[in-house]
Short mmCIF file of C-alpha atoms and ligand atoms in Angstrom, two decimals:
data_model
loop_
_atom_site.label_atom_id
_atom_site.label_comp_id
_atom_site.label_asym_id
_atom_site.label_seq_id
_atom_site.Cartn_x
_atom_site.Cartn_y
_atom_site.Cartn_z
CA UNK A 1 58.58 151.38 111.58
CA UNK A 2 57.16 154.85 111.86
CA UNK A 3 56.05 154.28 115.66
CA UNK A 4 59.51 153.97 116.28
CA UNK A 5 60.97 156.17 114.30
CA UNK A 6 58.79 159.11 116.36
CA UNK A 7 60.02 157.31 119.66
CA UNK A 8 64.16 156.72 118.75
CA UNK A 9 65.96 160.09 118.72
CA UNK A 10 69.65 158.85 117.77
CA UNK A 11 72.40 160.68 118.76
CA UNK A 12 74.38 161.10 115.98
CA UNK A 13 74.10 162.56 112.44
CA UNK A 14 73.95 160.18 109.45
CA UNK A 15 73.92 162.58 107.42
CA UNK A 16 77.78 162.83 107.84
CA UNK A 17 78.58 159.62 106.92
CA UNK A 18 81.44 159.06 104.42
CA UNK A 19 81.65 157.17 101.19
CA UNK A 20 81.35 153.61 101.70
CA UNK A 21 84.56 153.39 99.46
CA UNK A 22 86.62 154.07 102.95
CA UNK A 23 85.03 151.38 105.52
CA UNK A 24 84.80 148.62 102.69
CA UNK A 25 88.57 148.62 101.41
CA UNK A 26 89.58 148.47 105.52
CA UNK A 27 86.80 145.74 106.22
CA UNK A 28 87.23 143.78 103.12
CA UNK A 29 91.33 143.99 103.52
CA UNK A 30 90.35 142.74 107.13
CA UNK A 31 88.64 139.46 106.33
CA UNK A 32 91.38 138.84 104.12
CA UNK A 33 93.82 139.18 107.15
CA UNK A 34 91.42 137.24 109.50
CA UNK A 35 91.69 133.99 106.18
CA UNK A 36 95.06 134.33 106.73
CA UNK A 37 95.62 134.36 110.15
CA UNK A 38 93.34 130.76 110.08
CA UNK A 39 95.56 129.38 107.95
CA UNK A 40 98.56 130.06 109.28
CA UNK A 41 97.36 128.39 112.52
CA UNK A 42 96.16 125.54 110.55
CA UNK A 43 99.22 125.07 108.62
CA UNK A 44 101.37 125.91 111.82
CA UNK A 45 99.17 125.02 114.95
CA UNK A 46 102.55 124.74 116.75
CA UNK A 47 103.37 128.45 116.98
CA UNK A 48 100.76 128.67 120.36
CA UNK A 49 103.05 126.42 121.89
CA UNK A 50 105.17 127.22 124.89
CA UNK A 51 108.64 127.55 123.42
CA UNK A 52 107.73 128.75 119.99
CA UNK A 53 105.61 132.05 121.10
CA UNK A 54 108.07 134.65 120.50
CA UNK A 55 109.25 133.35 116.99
CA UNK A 56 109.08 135.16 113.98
CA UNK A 57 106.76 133.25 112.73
CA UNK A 58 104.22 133.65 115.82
CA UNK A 59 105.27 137.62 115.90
CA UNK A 60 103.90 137.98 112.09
CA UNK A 61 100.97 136.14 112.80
CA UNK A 62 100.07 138.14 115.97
CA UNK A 63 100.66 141.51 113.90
CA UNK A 64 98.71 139.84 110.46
CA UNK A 65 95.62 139.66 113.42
CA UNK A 66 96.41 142.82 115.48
CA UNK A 67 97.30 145.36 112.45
CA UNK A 68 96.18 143.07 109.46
CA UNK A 69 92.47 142.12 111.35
CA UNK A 70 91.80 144.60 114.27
CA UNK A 71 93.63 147.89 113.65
CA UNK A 72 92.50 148.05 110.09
CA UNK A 73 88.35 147.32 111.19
CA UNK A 74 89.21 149.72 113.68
CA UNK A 75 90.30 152.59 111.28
CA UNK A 76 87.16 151.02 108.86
CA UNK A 77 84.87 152.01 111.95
CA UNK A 78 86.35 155.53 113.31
CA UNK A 79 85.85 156.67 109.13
CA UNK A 80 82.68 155.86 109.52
CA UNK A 81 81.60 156.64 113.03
CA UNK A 82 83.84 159.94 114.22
CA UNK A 83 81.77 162.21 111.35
CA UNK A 84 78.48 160.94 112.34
CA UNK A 85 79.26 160.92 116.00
CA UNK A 86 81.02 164.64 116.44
CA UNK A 87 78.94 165.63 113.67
CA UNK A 88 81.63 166.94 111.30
CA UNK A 89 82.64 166.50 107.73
CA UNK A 90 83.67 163.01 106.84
CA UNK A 91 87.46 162.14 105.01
CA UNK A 92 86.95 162.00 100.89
CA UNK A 93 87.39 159.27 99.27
CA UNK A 94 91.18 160.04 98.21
CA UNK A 95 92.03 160.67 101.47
CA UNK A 96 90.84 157.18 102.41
CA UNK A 97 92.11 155.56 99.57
CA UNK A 98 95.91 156.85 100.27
CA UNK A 99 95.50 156.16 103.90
CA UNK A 100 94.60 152.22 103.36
CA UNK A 101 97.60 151.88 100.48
CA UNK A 102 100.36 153.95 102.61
CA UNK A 103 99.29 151.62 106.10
CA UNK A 104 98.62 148.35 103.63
CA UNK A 105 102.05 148.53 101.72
CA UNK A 106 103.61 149.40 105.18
CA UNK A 107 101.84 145.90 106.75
CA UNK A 108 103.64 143.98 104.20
CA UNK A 109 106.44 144.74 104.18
CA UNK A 110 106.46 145.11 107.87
CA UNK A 111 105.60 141.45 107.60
CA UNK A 112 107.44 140.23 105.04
CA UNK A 113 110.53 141.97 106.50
CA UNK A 114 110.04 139.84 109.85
CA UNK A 115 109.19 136.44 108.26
CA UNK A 116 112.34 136.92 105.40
CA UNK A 117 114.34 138.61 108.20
CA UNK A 118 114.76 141.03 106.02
CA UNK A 119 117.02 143.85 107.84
CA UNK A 120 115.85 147.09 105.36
CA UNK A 121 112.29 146.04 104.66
CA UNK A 122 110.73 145.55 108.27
CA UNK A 123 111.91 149.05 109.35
CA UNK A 124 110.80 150.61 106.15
CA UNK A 125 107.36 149.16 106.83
CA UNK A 126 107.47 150.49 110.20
CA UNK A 127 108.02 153.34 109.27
CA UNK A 128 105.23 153.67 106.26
CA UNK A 129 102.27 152.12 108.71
CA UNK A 130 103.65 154.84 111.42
CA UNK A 131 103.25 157.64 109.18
CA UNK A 132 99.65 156.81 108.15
CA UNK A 133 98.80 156.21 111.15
CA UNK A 134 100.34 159.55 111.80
CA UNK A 135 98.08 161.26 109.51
CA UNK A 136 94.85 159.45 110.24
CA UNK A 137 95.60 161.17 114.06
CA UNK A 138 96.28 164.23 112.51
CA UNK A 139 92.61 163.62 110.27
CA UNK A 140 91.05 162.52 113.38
CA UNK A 141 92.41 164.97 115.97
CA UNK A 142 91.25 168.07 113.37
CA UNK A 143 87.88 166.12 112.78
CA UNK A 144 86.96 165.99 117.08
CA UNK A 145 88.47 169.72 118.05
CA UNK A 146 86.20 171.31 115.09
CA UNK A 147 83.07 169.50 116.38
CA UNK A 148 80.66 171.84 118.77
CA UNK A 149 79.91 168.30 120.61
CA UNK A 150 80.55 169.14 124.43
CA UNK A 151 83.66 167.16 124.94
CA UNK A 152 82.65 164.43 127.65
CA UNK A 153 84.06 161.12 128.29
CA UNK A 154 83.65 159.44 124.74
CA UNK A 155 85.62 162.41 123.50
CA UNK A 156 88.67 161.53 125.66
CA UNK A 157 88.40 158.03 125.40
CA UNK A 158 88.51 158.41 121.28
CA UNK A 159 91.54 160.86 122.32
CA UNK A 160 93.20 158.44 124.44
CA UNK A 161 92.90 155.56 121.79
CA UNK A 162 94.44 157.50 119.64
CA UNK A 163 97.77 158.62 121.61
CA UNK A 164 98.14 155.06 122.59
CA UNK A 165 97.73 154.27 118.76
CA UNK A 166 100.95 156.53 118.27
CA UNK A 167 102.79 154.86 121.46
CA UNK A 168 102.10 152.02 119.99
CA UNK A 169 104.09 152.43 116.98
CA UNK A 170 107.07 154.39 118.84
CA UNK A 171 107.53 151.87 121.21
CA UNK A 172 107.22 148.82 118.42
CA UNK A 173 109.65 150.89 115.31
CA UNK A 174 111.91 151.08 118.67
CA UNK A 175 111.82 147.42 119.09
CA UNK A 176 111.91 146.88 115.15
CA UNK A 177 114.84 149.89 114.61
CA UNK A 178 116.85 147.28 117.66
CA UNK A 179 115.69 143.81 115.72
CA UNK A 180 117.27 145.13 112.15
CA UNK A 181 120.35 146.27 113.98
CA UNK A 182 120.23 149.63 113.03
CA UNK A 183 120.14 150.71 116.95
CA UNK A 184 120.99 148.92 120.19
CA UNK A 185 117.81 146.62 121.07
CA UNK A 186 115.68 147.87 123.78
CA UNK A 187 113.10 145.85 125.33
CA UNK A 188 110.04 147.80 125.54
CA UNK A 189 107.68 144.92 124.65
CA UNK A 190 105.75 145.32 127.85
CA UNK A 191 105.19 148.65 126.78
CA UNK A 192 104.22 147.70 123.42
CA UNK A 193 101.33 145.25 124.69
CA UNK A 194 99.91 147.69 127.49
CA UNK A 195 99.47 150.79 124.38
CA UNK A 196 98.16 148.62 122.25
CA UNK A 197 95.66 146.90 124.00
CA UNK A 198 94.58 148.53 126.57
CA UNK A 199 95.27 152.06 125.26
CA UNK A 200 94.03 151.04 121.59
CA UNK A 201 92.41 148.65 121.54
CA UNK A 202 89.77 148.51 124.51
CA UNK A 203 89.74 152.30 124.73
CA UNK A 204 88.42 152.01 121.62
CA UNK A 205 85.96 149.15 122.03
CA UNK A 206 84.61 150.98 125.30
CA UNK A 207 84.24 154.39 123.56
CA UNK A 208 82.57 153.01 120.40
CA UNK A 209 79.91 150.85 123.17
CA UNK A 210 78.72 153.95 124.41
CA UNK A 211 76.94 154.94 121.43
CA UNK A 212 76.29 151.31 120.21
CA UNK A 213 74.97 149.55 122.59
CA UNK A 214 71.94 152.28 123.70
CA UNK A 215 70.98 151.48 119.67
CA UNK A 216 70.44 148.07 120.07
CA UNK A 217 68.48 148.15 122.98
CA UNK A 218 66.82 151.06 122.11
CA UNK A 219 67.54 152.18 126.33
CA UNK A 220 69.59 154.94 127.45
CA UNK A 221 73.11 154.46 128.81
CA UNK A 222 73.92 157.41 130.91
CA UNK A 223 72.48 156.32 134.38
CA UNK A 224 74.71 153.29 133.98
CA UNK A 225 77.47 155.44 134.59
CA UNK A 226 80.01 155.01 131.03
CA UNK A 227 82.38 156.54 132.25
CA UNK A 228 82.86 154.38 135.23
CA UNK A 229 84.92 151.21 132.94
CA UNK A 230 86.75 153.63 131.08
CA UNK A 231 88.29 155.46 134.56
CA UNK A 232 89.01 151.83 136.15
CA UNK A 233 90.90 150.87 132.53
CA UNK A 234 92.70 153.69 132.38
CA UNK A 235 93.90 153.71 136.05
CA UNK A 236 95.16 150.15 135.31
CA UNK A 237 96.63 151.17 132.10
CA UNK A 238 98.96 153.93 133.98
CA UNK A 239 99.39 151.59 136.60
CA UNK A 240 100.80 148.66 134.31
CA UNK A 241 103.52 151.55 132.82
CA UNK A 242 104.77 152.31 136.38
CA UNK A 243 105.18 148.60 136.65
CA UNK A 244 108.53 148.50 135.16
CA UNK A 245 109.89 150.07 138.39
CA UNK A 246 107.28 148.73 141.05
CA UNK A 247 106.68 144.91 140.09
CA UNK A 248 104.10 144.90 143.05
CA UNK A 249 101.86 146.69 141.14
CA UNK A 250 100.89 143.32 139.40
CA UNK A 251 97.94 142.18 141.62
CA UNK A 252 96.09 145.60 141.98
CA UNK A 253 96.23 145.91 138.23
CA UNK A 254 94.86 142.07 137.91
CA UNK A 255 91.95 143.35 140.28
CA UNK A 256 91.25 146.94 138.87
CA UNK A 257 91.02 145.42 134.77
CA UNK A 258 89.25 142.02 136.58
CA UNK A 259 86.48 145.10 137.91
CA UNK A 260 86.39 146.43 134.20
CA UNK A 261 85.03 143.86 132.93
CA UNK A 262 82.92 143.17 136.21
CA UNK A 263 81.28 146.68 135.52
CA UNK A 264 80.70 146.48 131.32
CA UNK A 265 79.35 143.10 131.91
CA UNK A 266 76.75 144.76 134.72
CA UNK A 267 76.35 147.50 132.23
CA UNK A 268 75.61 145.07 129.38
CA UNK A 269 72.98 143.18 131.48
CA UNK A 270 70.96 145.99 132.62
CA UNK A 271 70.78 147.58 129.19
CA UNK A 272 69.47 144.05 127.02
CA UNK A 273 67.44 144.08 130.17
CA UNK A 274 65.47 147.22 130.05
CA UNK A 275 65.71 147.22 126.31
CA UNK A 276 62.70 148.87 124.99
CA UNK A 277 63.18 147.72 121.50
CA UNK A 278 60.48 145.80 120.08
CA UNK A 279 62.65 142.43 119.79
CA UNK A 280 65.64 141.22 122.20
CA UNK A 281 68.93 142.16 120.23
CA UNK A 282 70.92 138.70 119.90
CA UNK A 283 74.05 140.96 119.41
CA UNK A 284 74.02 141.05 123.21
CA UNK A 285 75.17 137.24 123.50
CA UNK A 286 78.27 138.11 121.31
CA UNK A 287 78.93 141.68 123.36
CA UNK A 288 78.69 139.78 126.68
CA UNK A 289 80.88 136.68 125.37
CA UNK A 290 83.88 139.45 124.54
CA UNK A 291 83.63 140.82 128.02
CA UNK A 292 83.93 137.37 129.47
CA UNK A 293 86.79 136.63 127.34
CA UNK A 294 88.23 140.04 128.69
CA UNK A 295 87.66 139.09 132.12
CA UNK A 296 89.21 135.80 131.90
CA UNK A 297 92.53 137.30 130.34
CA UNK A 298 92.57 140.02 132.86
CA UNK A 299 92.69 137.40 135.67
CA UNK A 300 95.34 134.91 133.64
CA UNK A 301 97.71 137.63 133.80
CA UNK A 302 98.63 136.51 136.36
CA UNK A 303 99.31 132.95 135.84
CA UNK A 304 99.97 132.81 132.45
CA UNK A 305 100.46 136.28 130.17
CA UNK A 306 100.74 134.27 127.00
CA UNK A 307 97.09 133.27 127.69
CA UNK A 308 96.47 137.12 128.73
CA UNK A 309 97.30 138.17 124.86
CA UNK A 310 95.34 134.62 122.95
CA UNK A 311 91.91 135.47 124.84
CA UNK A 312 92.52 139.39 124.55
CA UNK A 313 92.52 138.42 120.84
CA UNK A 314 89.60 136.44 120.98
CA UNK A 315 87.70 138.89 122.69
CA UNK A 316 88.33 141.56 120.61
CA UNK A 317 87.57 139.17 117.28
CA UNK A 318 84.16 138.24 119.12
CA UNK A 319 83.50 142.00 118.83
CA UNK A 320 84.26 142.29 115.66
CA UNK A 321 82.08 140.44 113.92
CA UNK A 322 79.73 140.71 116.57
CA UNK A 323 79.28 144.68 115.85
CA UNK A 324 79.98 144.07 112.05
CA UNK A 325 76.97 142.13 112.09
CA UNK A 326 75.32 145.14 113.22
CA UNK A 327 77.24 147.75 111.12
CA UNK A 328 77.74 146.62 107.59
CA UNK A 329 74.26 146.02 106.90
CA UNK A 330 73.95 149.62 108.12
CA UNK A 331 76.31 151.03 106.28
CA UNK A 332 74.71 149.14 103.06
CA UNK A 333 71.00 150.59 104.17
CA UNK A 334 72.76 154.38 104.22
CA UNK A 335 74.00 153.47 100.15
CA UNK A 336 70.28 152.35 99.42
CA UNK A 337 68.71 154.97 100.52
CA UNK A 338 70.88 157.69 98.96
CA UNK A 339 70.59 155.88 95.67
CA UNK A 340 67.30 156.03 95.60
CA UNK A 341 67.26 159.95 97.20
CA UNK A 342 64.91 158.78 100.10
CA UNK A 343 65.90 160.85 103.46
CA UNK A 344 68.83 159.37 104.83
CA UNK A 345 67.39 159.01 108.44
CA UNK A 346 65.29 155.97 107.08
CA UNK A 347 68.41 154.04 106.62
CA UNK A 348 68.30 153.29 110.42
CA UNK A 349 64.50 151.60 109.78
CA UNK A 350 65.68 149.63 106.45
CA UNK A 351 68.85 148.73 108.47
CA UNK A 352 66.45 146.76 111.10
CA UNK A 353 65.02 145.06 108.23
CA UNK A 354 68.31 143.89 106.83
CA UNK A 355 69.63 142.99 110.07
CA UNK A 356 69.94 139.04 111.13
CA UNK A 357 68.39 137.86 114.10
CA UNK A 358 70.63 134.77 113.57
CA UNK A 359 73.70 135.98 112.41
CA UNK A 360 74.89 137.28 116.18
CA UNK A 361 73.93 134.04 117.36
CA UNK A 362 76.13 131.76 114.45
CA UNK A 363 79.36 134.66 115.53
CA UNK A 364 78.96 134.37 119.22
CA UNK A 365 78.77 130.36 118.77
CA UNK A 366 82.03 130.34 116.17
CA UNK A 367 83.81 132.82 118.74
CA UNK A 368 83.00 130.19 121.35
CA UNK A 369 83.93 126.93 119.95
CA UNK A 370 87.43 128.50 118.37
CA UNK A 371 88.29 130.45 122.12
CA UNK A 372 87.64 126.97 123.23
CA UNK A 373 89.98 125.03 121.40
CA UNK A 374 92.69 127.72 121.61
CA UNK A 375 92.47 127.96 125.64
CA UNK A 376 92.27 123.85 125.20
CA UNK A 377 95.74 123.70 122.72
CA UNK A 378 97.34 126.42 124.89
CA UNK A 379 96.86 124.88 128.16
CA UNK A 380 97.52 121.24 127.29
CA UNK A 381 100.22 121.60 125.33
CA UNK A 382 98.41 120.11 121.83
CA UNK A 383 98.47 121.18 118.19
CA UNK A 384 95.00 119.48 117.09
CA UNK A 385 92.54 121.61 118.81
CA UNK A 386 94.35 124.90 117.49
CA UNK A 387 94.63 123.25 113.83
CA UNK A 388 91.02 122.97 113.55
CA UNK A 389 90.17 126.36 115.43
CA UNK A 390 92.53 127.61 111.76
CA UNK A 391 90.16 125.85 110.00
CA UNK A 392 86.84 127.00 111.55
CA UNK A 393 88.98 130.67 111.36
CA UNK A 394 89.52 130.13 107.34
CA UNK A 395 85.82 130.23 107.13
CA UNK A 396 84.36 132.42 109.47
CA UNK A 397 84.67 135.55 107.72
CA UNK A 398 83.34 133.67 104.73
CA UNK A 399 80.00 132.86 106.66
CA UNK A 400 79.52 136.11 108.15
CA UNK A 401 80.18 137.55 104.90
CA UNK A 402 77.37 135.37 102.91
CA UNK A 403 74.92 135.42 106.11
CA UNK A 404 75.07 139.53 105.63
CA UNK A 405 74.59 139.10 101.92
CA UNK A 406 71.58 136.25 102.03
CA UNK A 407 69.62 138.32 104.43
CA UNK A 408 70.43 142.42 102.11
CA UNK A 409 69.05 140.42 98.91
CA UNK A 410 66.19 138.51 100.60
CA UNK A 411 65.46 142.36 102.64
CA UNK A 412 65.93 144.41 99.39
CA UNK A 413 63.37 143.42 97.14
CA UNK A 414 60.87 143.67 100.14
CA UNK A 415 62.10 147.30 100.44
CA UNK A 416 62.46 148.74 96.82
CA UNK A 417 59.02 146.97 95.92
CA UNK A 418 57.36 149.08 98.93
CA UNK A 419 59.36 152.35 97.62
CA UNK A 420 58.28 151.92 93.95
CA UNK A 421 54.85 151.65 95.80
C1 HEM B 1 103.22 150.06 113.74
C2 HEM B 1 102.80 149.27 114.65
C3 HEM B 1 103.58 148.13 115.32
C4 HEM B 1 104.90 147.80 115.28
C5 HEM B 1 106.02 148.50 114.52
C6 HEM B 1 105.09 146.63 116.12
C7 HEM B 1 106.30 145.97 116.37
C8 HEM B 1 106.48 144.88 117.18
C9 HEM B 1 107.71 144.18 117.39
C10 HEM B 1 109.05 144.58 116.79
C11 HEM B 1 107.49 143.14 118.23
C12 HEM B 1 108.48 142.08 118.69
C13 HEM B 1 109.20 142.50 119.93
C14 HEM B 1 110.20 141.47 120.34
O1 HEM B 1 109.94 140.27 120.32
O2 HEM B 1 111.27 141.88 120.74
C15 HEM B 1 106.08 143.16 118.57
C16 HEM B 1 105.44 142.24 119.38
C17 HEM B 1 104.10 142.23 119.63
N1 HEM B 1 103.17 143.17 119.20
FE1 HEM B 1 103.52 144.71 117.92
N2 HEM B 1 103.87 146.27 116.63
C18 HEM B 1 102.92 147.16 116.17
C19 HEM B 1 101.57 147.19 116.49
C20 HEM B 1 100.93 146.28 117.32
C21 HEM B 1 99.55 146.32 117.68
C22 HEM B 1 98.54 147.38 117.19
C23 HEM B 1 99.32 145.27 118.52
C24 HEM B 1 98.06 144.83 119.23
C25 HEM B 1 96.90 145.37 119.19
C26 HEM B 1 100.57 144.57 118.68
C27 HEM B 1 100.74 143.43 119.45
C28 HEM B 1 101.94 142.77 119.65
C29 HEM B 1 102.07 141.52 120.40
C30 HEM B 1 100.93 140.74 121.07
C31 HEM B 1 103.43 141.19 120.37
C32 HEM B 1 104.06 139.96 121.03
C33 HEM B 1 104.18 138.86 120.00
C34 HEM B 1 104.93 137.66 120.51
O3 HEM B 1 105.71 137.75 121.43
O4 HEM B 1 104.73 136.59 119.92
N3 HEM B 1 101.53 145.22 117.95
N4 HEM B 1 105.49 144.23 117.91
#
C-alpha cells in the first residue's frame, strides 16, 4: 500500500469531500426507485409493448427510472465529486437535505399526478423538481466558477450537463403545462429525449470517466485524447435539435453517436490495457458493457427509437452500479478514516481493500442477462422475458447492496485491528 501510495498522485482533493449524509439519502432513495421500477415491469411486463409505450403508465415508469434511478445517483455523485474535483467547498448538510426533499416531493407528485391523471398535482411537481434542480445549478455553477482549476474540457462538459439538465425540465413542464390543459399542448418530446440523454445524461457519464477511469487503471488518460467523444456527442447532440427542420440529418447523427461509442470503447481498451495497477480492475467489463449498450442504441435509432431509449437505459443502469461498486465503498473508507482522525488521503488505500473483485463481475453479468431479455420481449413482441428481467431488477440493488456490505465488514476488522496496532 505505501509503494503505491508514493507512485499514485490523484487528481483531486479528498479533502473536500462532503458529508456522506448528501450522497446516501440520493443513492439510497435511488435503489428504492430502481425496486420499483422492477416491479412495475414484473407486475406490468406489457407496458414495453408496441402499442402501450406512450401510456401513462409506461411514461411514469420511464421517469420513476430516469428521475427516480438516474438523475437522483447523478445529483448523489456531482455532491460528492464537483468539491473534490474543482477543489472547492462542498454543500452542508442542510443544503443537501432540502435539495433531496424539494426534488423528492416534486417526483411524486410529478408521478402520482400522471398515473391519477391528476390535472393540479403533475404540474405542481414539475414545477417543485424544476426549482431544485434550479438551485442545485445555481450550487453547482457558483461551486465550478470559484475553483482556480484551469477550465478544460471536463469543466464544459459538467457545464453542458447541466444546461441540458435545465432544458430538460423546460421542455418536459412545457409538455406537462399542455398534458394538464393549462396551455395548448406542444410536442417537444423529441426535444425532451435529446436534453436529457445526450445533454444529461452521457455528458455526464463522459465527464465523470475522465477522472474515473485513469483511477482504476492506475494509467493516464490524456494521450487518449478525452475530449475527442465528448466533441463527436455534442456535434450530434446540436445536430439532432436542427433535426426538426432538416429530417436528413438522421443518418449522419446515427454515424457521428455510432463513432462515440466507437472512440470510448477504444479509449476503454487501451487504458485496462496499459493499466499499471497491481491487479486488472473487473469494473472495466461493466464500463465496456455500457458502451456497447450505447453503441447498439445509437445504431437502432434508426430502425427502431423505442429500442434507442430501453438500451440507453440499460446502459446507463450498467454504469451505475458498475461505478457504485467502485464509489460507495469509497465514500465509506473517507467516513472511516475521519472517525478514527487518520489522514484522509489513506481512504483511497483502505478503499482498495474494501473494494470487490467480484462484485463488477456479478453487475456486469445482471446488466447482461436483464438487457437481454428486454431487447428479447421488445423485439418479439413477448411479456415473459421482460416479467422476469422485473424480477431479476427487484433484486439487483438488493445484491449489490449486501455484496458492498459483506466485503466493508469482512475489510474492516482487518483494517481497525492494523490501526489499533
Ligand atoms: C423535471 C423533469 C422532467 C419532466 C417535467 C418531464 C416530463 C415529461 C413528459 C410530460 C413526457 C410525456 C410527453 C408526451 O408523451 O407527450 C415525458 C416523456 C419522456 N421523458 Fe421526461 N420529463 C422530465 C425529465 C426526464 C429525464 C431526466 C429523462 C431522461 C433521462 C426523461 C425521459 C423521458 C422519456 C424517455 C420520455 C418518453 C416516455 C414514453 O414515451 O413512454 N424525462 N417527460
Amino acid at each position: 500500500m505505501k509503494k503505491h501510495a508514493g507512485e499514485y498522485k490523484p487528481t483531486i482533493n479528498i479533502r473536500q469531500s462532503p458529508h456522506l449524509i448528501g450522497p446516501a439519502l440520493f443513492f439510497v432513495a435511488a435503489w428504492l426507485s430502481i425496486c420499483a421500477v422492477g416491479l412495475s415491469l414484473w407486475l406490468r411486463p406489457s407496458q414495453l409493448l408496441e402499442n402501450a409505450l406512450t401510456t401513462n403508465f409506461t411514461i411514469v415508469t420511464v421517469h420513476m427510472l430516469t428521475l427516480g434511478f438516474l438523475t437522483m445517483t447523478m445529483f448523489g455523485v456531482l455532491y460528492q465529486w464537483l468539491p473534490v474535483v474543482f477543489d472547492v467547498v462542498s454543500a452542508s448538510p442542510s443544503f443537501m437535505i432540502a435539495h433531496f426533499l424539494v426534488y423528492g416531493v416534486g417526483l411524486l407528485l410529478f408521478l402520482l399526478g400522471f398515473s391519477a391523471h391528476h390535472a393540479m398535482l403533475l404540474p405542481f411537481g414539475a414545477l417543485l423538481m424544476a426549482l431544485s434542480i434550479v438551485i442545485f445549478t445555481i450550487f453547482a455553477l457558483n461551486r465550478i466558477m470559484s475553483s482556480t482549476r484551469p477550465w478544460d474540457e471536463l469543466t464544459w462538459t459538467v457545464c453542458i450537463a447541466l444546461f441540458s439538465i435545465n432544458l430538460t425540465w423546460i421542455f418536459g413542464l412545457a409538455m406537462v403545462l399542455g398534458l394538464s390543459g393549462l396551455t395548448s399542448y406542444l410536442h417537444l418530446l423529441p426535444e425532451h429525449l435529446n436534453a436529457a440523454w445526450v445533454g444529461w445524461i452521457i455528458m455526464l457519464v463522459l465527464a465523470v470517466q475522465i477522472k474515473l477511469l485513469p483511477m482504476f487503471s492506475l494509467a493516464k488518460m490524456h494521450t487518449l485524447r478525452p475530449w475527442l467523444p465528448i466533441v463527436l456527442a455534442l456535434t450530434g447532440w446540436i445536430l439532432q435539435f436542427a433535426r426538426r427542420w432538416i429530417p436528413t440529418l438522421a443518418l449522419p447523427i446515427t454515424l457521428i453517436w455510432t463513432l462515440t461509442a466507437l472512440v470510448v470503447l477504444w479509449q476503454i481498451y487501451s487504458l485496462s490495457k496499459h493499466h499499471q495497477s497491481p491487479k486488472w480492475d473487473t469494473v472495466f467489463i461493466g464500463v465496456a458493457l455500457g458502451w456497447l449498450l450505447w453503441l447498439m442504441a445509437a445504431i437502432e435509432l434508426l430502425y427502431d427509437p423505442s429500442l434507442t431509449i430501453a438500451l440507453l437505459v440499460l446502459g446507463a443502469t450498467t454504469f451505475v452500479f458498475t461505478y457504485q461498486s467502485r464509489i460507495v465503498p469509497f465514500l465509506l473508507s473517507l467516513v472511516m478514516v475521519r472517525q478514527i482522525r487518520h489522514k484522509e488521503f489513506s481512504a483511497f488505500f483502505m478503499a482498495q481493500r474494501f473494494n470487490s473483485h467480484l462484485l463488477p463481475i456479478i453487475n456486469a453479468s445482471l446488466a447482461f442477462v436483464i438487457s437481454a431479455l428486454i431487447v428479447w420481449g421488445m423485439m418479439q413482441q413477448i411479456r415473459e422475458p421482460i416479467a422476469i428481467a422485473g424480477i431479476v431488477i427487484v433484486f439487483w440493488p438488493l445484491i449489490h447492496v449486501a455484496l458492498m456490505g459483506y466485503q466493508i465488514i469482512v475489510q474492516r476488522g482487518f483494517f481497525l485491528s492494523r490501526h489499533r496496532a
